[in-house]
Amino acid sequence: YLSILIPYFIKNDNMPVQESFTLSDNEVSWLLSMAALVKPVSGLLAGLVMDHFGRLNTLRLGIIPWSIGWIIIAEASNFPMLMAGYIISLLPHSWFVISLLAYISEISSPSVRSVLLNFKSVFWGLGSMAPFLLGALLHWRTVAWINCLLPVIPGVATLFLKESVLWLVTKGRVNDAKKSLAYFNRYRKLSKDEDLEGVIERKLLSVQTLHEEYRSSNRSLLHKMKFFFQPSGYIRIFMLAGLECFNEVTGSSVVFANIIVFFTEFGTTINPYGIGIYIGVTKLATSFFNAWLLKTFKFRSILMANYVTVSGCLLAWGLYLEYNTKGT
């Protein structure tokens, strides 16, 4: 969204200018940095909210701050309002992502789980393309109102779903867990020797056994924290943190947020919003390509190739801009 918002506050002959209020370069910088500051807090809150209220309720609760934030953005008349709305809208970001991934992992069959989880990347590709498409046609305030209303559809859809069986068992709601199992297995093809009630009882017993094993091995917070001091714990944390740090240090997120301004000032004859749409389409195509890669190659090889490619592309782009500025 910042990709289509920031151009309104940058003085350029080829771009519309926001007349009601202005943003300084420092304020724009704060907007660009806020996602990196808020998302870690959002992630911590996501785990607490999801464990207490459930996966589906976390999705529903996240709609409230999301909509409030976008309403504030749409009605913003100064930088503090814009910043406040942006922060509030960012808070439920991890709630949506983490609770959705947990829900899919817990309710889906192993045979389709990877496919369903990969849809996250598909919708991220669509989400990357949509702001540029809307921004080319609509004012940033109108786009903010659209963002405010978007979660209503998935929010209503969750009303027709059942909660995760695993979460229900952890909360001692066995009867609700049975109903949830019956819901998710209602189209299951049964053999002649099987009956749905028996299948539900076996699955419920399996989930309860898994939960009891987890409880017996994690009796205290101190015991849980010991995992992070073992090689299997801290190596994973450092690996994920390092990859995320590398991703942010490359500046790709900042570049993407300024993509309209960059190509406008660069003097290209192509519509900058069209370039953003092309990038979104590329992300969408890449998400489908990733599904094939994950089935064909090892994850570690894909990860290494990905970051080598990203580094090479950013280096080539930087060198091109450097020499182009000098007129060579």
Short mmCIF file of C-alpha atoms in Angstrom, two decimals:
data_model
loop_
_atom_site.label_atom_id
_atom_site.label_comp_id
_atom_site.label_asym_id
_atom_site.label_seq_id
_atom_site.Cartn_x
_atom_site.Cartn_y
_atom_site.Cartn_z
CA TYR A 1 0.00 0.00 0.00
CA LEU A 2 2.86 2.38 0.74
CA SER A 3 3.90 1.98 -2.89
CA ILE A 4 0.81 3.90 -4.00
CA LEU A 5 0.60 6.19 -0.94
CA ILE A 6 4.09 7.71 -0.91
CA PRO A 7 3.97 9.10 -4.49
CA TYR A 8 1.18 11.47 -3.40
CA PHE A 9 3.58 13.15 -0.97
CA ILE A 10 6.60 13.36 -3.28
CA LYS A 11 6.88 16.46 -5.43
CA ASN A 12 6.99 15.31 -9.02
CA ASP A 13 5.52 16.80 -12.18
CA ASN A 14 4.26 13.41 -13.34
CA MET A 15 2.51 12.41 -10.13
CA PRO A 16 -0.54 13.80 -8.29
CA VAL A 17 0.23 15.60 -5.04
CA GLN A 18 -1.72 15.31 -1.79
CA GLU A 19 -3.02 18.79 -1.03
CA SER A 20 -4.61 18.34 2.43
CA PHE A 21 -1.32 17.68 4.26
CA THR A 22 2.32 16.92 3.54
CA LEU A 23 4.94 14.44 4.72
CA SER A 24 8.61 15.17 5.26
CA ASP A 25 11.33 12.76 4.16
CA ASN A 26 11.82 11.77 7.79
CA GLU A 27 8.12 10.96 8.19
CA VAL A 28 8.13 8.89 5.01
CA SER A 29 11.14 7.02 6.39
CA TRP A 30 9.23 6.26 9.59
CA LEU A 31 6.32 4.88 7.59
CA LEU A 32 8.64 2.62 5.63
CA SER A 33 10.32 1.36 8.82
CA MET A 34 7.19 0.77 10.85
CA ALA A 35 6.38 -2.67 9.45
CA ALA A 36 9.73 -4.04 10.63
CA LEU A 37 9.07 -2.63 14.12
CA VAL A 38 5.44 -3.71 14.52
CA LYS A 39 5.44 -7.19 12.98
CA PRO A 40 7.64 -8.79 15.70
CA VAL A 41 5.20 -7.51 18.34
CA SER A 42 2.32 -8.74 16.22
CA GLY A 43 3.92 -12.18 16.01
CA LEU A 44 4.28 -12.43 19.79
CA LEU A 45 0.67 -11.38 20.32
CA ALA A 46 -0.51 -13.82 17.66
CA GLY A 47 0.70 -16.83 19.63
CA LEU A 48 -0.97 -15.66 22.83
CA VAL A 49 -4.27 -14.74 21.18
CA MET A 50 -4.37 -17.89 19.06
CA ASP A 51 -3.71 -20.16 22.04
CA HIS A 52 -6.35 -18.47 24.19
CA PHE A 53 -9.16 -17.79 21.70
CA GLY A 54 -8.56 -20.39 18.99
CA ARG A 55 -7.50 -20.25 15.37
CA LEU A 56 -10.76 -19.06 13.82
CA ASN A 57 -11.53 -16.55 16.55
CA THR A 58 -8.06 -15.06 16.10
CA LEU A 59 -8.86 -14.48 12.44
CA ARG A 60 -12.15 -12.86 13.39
CA LEU A 61 -10.63 -10.71 16.13
CA GLY A 62 -7.90 -9.52 13.77
CA ILE A 63 -10.53 -7.95 11.51
CA ILE A 64 -11.36 -5.39 14.21
CA PRO A 65 -7.96 -3.62 14.48
CA TRP A 66 -7.41 -4.12 10.76
CA SER A 67 -10.61 -2.27 9.85
CA ILE A 68 -10.08 0.42 12.50
CA GLY A 69 -6.57 1.06 11.21
CA TRP A 70 -7.68 1.43 7.60
CA ILE A 71 -10.56 3.73 8.58
CA ILE A 72 -8.05 6.01 10.33
CA ILE A 73 -5.79 5.92 7.26
CA ALA A 74 -8.68 6.74 4.94
CA GLU A 75 -9.66 9.72 7.11
CA ALA A 76 -6.11 10.85 7.95
CA SER A 77 -5.51 14.59 7.86
CA ASN A 78 -1.96 14.61 9.25
CA PHE A 79 1.06 12.39 9.77
CA PRO A 80 0.20 11.21 13.33
CA MET A 81 -3.20 9.94 12.15
CA LEU A 82 -1.62 8.22 9.16
CA MET A 83 1.04 6.61 11.33
CA ALA A 84 -1.46 5.53 14.00
CA GLY A 85 -3.72 3.94 11.41
CA TYR A 86 -0.82 2.17 9.76
CA ILE A 87 0.45 0.76 13.07
CA ILE A 88 -3.02 -0.46 14.08
CA SER A 89 -3.56 -2.09 10.68
CA LEU A 90 -0.19 -3.86 10.96
CA LEU A 91 -0.90 -5.37 14.38
CA PRO A 92 -3.18 -8.19 13.18
CA HIS A 93 -0.95 -9.03 10.20
CA SER A 94 0.76 -11.93 11.97
CA TRP A 95 -2.55 -12.96 13.52
CA PHE A 96 -3.93 -13.67 10.07
CA VAL A 97 -0.85 -15.45 8.75
CA ILE A 98 0.08 -17.57 11.78
CA SER A 99 -3.46 -18.60 12.74
CA LEU A 100 -4.29 -19.46 9.13
CA LEU A 101 -1.18 -21.62 8.70
CA ALA A 102 -1.79 -23.33 12.04
CA TYR A 103 -5.43 -23.97 11.16
CA ILE A 104 -4.62 -25.46 7.76
CA SER A 105 -1.86 -27.62 9.22
CA GLU A 106 -4.15 -28.99 11.93
CA ILE A 107 -7.28 -29.73 9.90
CA SER A 108 -5.94 -30.84 6.51
CA SER A 109 -4.91 -34.27 5.33
CA PRO A 110 -1.16 -34.77 4.79
CA SER A 111 -1.85 -35.52 1.13
CA VAL A 112 -3.15 -31.99 0.44
CA ARG A 113 -1.52 -30.01 3.25
CA SER A 114 1.48 -28.77 1.27
CA VAL A 115 -0.76 -27.67 -1.60
CA LEU A 116 -3.07 -25.75 0.72
CA LEU A 117 -0.16 -24.10 2.52
CA ASN A 118 1.35 -23.04 -0.80
CA PHE A 119 -1.82 -21.08 -1.59
CA LYS A 120 -0.45 -18.51 0.86
CA SER A 121 2.21 -17.62 -1.70
CA VAL A 122 -0.38 -17.47 -4.46
CA PHE A 123 -2.48 -14.94 -2.59
CA TRP A 124 0.64 -12.98 -1.65
CA GLY A 125 1.32 -12.67 -5.37
CA LEU A 126 -2.22 -11.45 -5.95
CA GLY A 127 -1.89 -9.10 -3.00
CA SER A 128 1.30 -7.62 -4.45
CA MET A 129 -0.43 -6.93 -7.74
CA ALA A 130 -3.74 -5.56 -6.42
CA PRO A 131 -2.47 -2.27 -4.86
CA PHE A 132 -0.87 -1.17 -8.13
CA LEU A 133 -3.96 -2.08 -10.11
CA LEU A 134 -6.18 -0.17 -7.69
CA GLY A 135 -3.68 2.66 -7.30
CA ALA A 136 -3.61 3.26 -11.04
CA LEU A 137 -7.36 3.84 -11.01
CA LEU A 138 -8.27 5.11 -7.54
CA HIS A 139 -7.11 7.63 -4.94
CA TRP A 140 -5.16 6.29 -1.96
CA ARG A 141 -8.04 7.10 0.40
CA THR A 142 -10.44 5.04 -1.72
CA VAL A 143 -8.00 2.13 -1.70
CA ALA A 144 -7.82 2.41 2.10
CA TRP A 145 -11.60 2.08 2.31
CA ILE A 146 -11.45 -0.99 0.09
CA ASN A 147 -8.78 -2.51 2.35
CA CYS A 148 -11.03 -1.83 5.32
CA LEU A 149 -13.83 -3.92 3.83
CA LEU A 150 -11.76 -6.76 2.36
CA PRO A 151 -11.64 -8.99 5.49
CA VAL A 152 -15.43 -9.07 5.72
CA ILE A 153 -15.66 -11.87 3.14
CA PRO A 154 -13.19 -14.29 4.81
CA GLY A 155 -14.58 -13.26 8.19
CA VAL A 156 -18.07 -14.35 7.19
CA ALA A 157 -16.64 -17.52 5.63
CA THR A 158 -15.13 -18.57 8.98
CA LEU A 159 -18.64 -18.70 10.44
CA PHE A 160 -19.27 -21.80 8.32
CA LEU A 161 -16.12 -23.60 9.51
CA LYS A 162 -15.37 -25.64 12.62
CA GLU A 163 -12.52 -24.96 15.00
CA SER A 164 -9.31 -26.98 14.96
CA VAL A 165 -9.71 -30.34 16.70
CA LEU A 166 -6.28 -30.07 18.28
CA TRP A 167 -7.06 -26.72 19.89
CA LEU A 168 -10.43 -27.94 21.15
CA VAL A 169 -8.78 -30.97 22.76
CA THR A 170 -6.15 -28.79 24.46
CA LYS A 171 -9.00 -26.78 26.01
CA GLY A 172 -10.85 -29.90 27.17
CA ARG A 173 -13.78 -29.36 24.80
CA VAL A 174 -14.09 -33.00 23.75
CA ASN A 175 -17.70 -32.81 22.55
CA ASP A 176 -16.89 -29.85 20.30
CA ALA A 177 -13.85 -31.75 19.04
CA LYS A 178 -16.12 -34.66 18.04
CA LYS A 179 -18.41 -32.29 16.16
CA SER A 180 -15.43 -30.76 14.42
CA LEU A 181 -14.12 -34.18 13.40
CA ALA A 182 -17.55 -35.13 12.08
CA TYR A 183 -17.60 -31.92 10.04
CA PHE A 184 -14.17 -32.43 8.48
CA ASN A 185 -14.80 -36.12 7.75
CA ARG A 186 -18.34 -35.83 6.43
CA TYR A 187 -17.22 -36.55 2.86
CA ARG A 188 -14.72 -39.23 3.79
CA LYS A 189 -14.99 -42.42 1.76
CA LEU A 190 -15.41 -45.33 4.14
CA SER A 191 -14.64 -48.96 3.49
CA LYS A 192 -17.18 -51.67 4.21
CA ASP A 193 -15.59 -52.41 7.57
CA GLU A 194 -15.55 -48.76 8.70
CA ASP A 195 -18.19 -46.49 10.15
CA LEU A 196 -17.93 -42.73 10.59
CA GLU A 197 -18.41 -42.88 14.35
CA GLY A 198 -15.53 -45.32 14.71
CA VAL A 199 -13.26 -43.19 12.53
CA ILE A 200 -14.06 -40.13 14.63
CA GLU A 201 -13.36 -41.96 17.88
CA ARG A 202 -9.99 -43.23 16.64
CA LYS A 203 -8.94 -39.81 15.39
CA LEU A 204 -10.05 -38.18 18.62
CA LEU A 205 -8.11 -40.71 20.67
CA SER A 206 -5.04 -40.07 18.52
CA VAL A 207 -5.26 -36.31 19.08
CA GLN A 208 -5.81 -36.76 22.82
CA THR A 209 -2.80 -39.08 23.06
CA LEU A 210 -0.65 -36.58 21.19
CA HIS A 211 -1.79 -33.80 23.52
CA GLU A 212 -1.07 -35.86 26.64
CA GLU A 213 2.42 -36.68 25.39
CA TYR A 214 3.05 -33.00 24.78
CA ARG A 215 1.80 -32.03 28.23
CA SER A 216 3.92 -34.65 29.97
CA SER A 217 7.08 -33.43 28.24
CA ASN A 218 6.37 -29.69 28.68
CA ARG A 219 5.29 -29.24 32.27
CA SER A 220 6.83 -25.84 32.92
CA LEU A 221 7.88 -22.73 31.08
CA LEU A 222 11.49 -23.37 32.12
CA HIS A 223 11.33 -26.82 30.57
CA LYS A 224 10.00 -25.33 27.35
CA MET A 225 12.75 -22.71 27.28
CA LYS A 226 15.42 -25.43 27.47
CA PHE A 227 14.61 -26.29 23.87
CA PHE A 228 16.01 -22.95 22.71
CA PHE A 229 19.36 -23.68 24.38
CA GLN A 230 19.79 -26.96 22.53
CA PRO A 231 21.43 -27.11 19.08
CA SER A 232 18.17 -28.22 17.48
CA GLY A 233 16.55 -25.08 18.91
CA TYR A 234 18.99 -22.20 18.60
CA ILE A 235 20.32 -23.29 15.20
CA ARG A 236 16.83 -23.06 13.73
CA ILE A 237 16.24 -19.70 15.37
CA PHE A 238 19.53 -18.25 14.13
CA MET A 239 18.88 -19.63 10.66
CA LEU A 240 15.42 -18.08 10.40
CA ALA A 241 16.52 -14.83 12.03
CA GLY A 242 19.55 -14.64 9.76
CA LEU A 243 17.49 -15.20 6.63
CA GLU A 244 14.94 -12.59 7.66
CA CYS A 245 17.71 -10.15 8.57
CA PHE A 246 19.38 -10.72 5.21
CA ASN A 247 16.07 -10.16 3.46
CA GLU A 248 15.60 -6.81 5.21
CA VAL A 249 19.23 -5.71 4.80
CA THR A 250 18.97 -6.15 1.03
CA GLY A 251 16.47 -3.30 1.09
CA SER A 252 14.08 -5.13 -1.22
CA SER A 253 11.04 -4.20 0.90
CA VAL A 254 12.01 -0.51 0.89
CA VAL A 255 12.67 -0.60 -2.85
CA PHE A 256 9.31 -2.21 -3.49
CA ALA A 257 7.54 0.40 -1.34
CA ASN A 258 9.17 3.17 -3.43
CA ILE A 259 8.81 1.46 -6.79
CA ILE A 260 6.38 4.05 -8.21
CA VAL A 261 8.57 6.98 -7.15
CA PHE A 262 11.70 5.26 -8.42
CA PHE A 263 10.43 4.57 -11.93
CA THR A 264 8.78 7.98 -12.17
CA GLU A 265 12.03 9.76 -11.35
CA PHE A 266 13.98 7.32 -13.49
CA GLY A 267 12.21 8.72 -16.53
CA THR A 268 10.86 5.50 -18.01
CA THR A 269 8.16 5.71 -20.65
CA ILE A 270 6.33 2.75 -19.12
CA ASN A 271 3.52 3.47 -16.67
CA PRO A 272 5.04 2.97 -13.17
CA TYR A 273 1.83 1.36 -11.96
CA GLY A 274 2.07 -1.06 -14.87
CA ILE A 275 5.55 -2.02 -13.70
CA GLY A 276 4.14 -2.71 -10.24
CA ILE A 277 1.47 -4.92 -11.79
CA TYR A 278 4.14 -6.78 -13.78
CA ILE A 279 6.07 -7.38 -10.56
CA GLY A 280 2.91 -8.69 -8.90
CA VAL A 281 2.26 -11.03 -11.82
CA THR A 282 5.87 -12.23 -11.55
CA LYS A 283 5.39 -12.97 -7.85
CA LEU A 284 2.21 -14.86 -8.66
CA ALA A 285 3.95 -16.94 -11.32
CA THR A 286 6.87 -17.55 -8.96
CA SER A 287 4.53 -18.93 -6.31
CA PHE A 288 3.34 -21.61 -8.74
CA PHE A 289 6.93 -22.28 -9.75
CA ASN A 290 7.88 -22.69 -6.09
CA ALA A 291 5.32 -25.45 -5.69
CA TRP A 292 7.11 -27.42 -8.40
CA LEU A 293 10.54 -26.64 -6.95
CA LEU A 294 9.57 -27.89 -3.49
CA LYS A 295 8.49 -31.20 -4.95
CA THR A 296 11.58 -31.57 -7.14
CA PHE A 297 14.54 -30.24 -5.16
CA LYS A 298 15.69 -30.15 -1.56
CA PHE A 299 14.65 -27.13 0.47
CA ARG A 300 18.23 -26.19 1.38
CA SER A 301 19.29 -26.09 -2.28
CA ILE A 302 16.30 -23.93 -3.19
CA LEU A 303 17.04 -21.55 -0.33
CA MET A 304 20.70 -21.12 -1.28
CA ALA A 305 19.88 -20.61 -4.94
CA ASN A 306 17.20 -18.08 -4.01
CA TYR A 307 19.48 -15.84 -1.97
CA VAL A 308 22.32 -16.05 -4.48
CA THR A 309 19.87 -14.96 -7.19
CA VAL A 310 18.50 -12.11 -5.06
CA SER A 311 22.01 -10.90 -4.25
CA GLY A 312 23.03 -11.02 -7.89
CA CYS A 313 19.96 -9.12 -9.07
CA LEU A 314 20.34 -6.40 -6.44
CA LEU A 315 24.05 -6.05 -7.24
CA ALA A 316 23.32 -5.74 -10.96
CA TRP A 317 20.60 -3.19 -10.28
CA GLY A 318 22.84 -1.13 -8.01
CA LEU A 319 25.70 -1.11 -10.53
CA TYR A 320 23.35 -0.12 -13.32
CA LEU A 321 21.95 2.79 -11.32
CA GLU A 322 25.45 3.90 -10.34
CA TYR A 323 26.77 3.96 -13.89
CA ASN A 324 23.53 5.33 -15.32
CA THR A 325 23.70 8.28 -12.90
CA LYS A 326 27.16 9.06 -14.20
CA GLY A 327 25.86 8.95 -17.75
CA THR A 328 27.93 5.98 -18.89
#
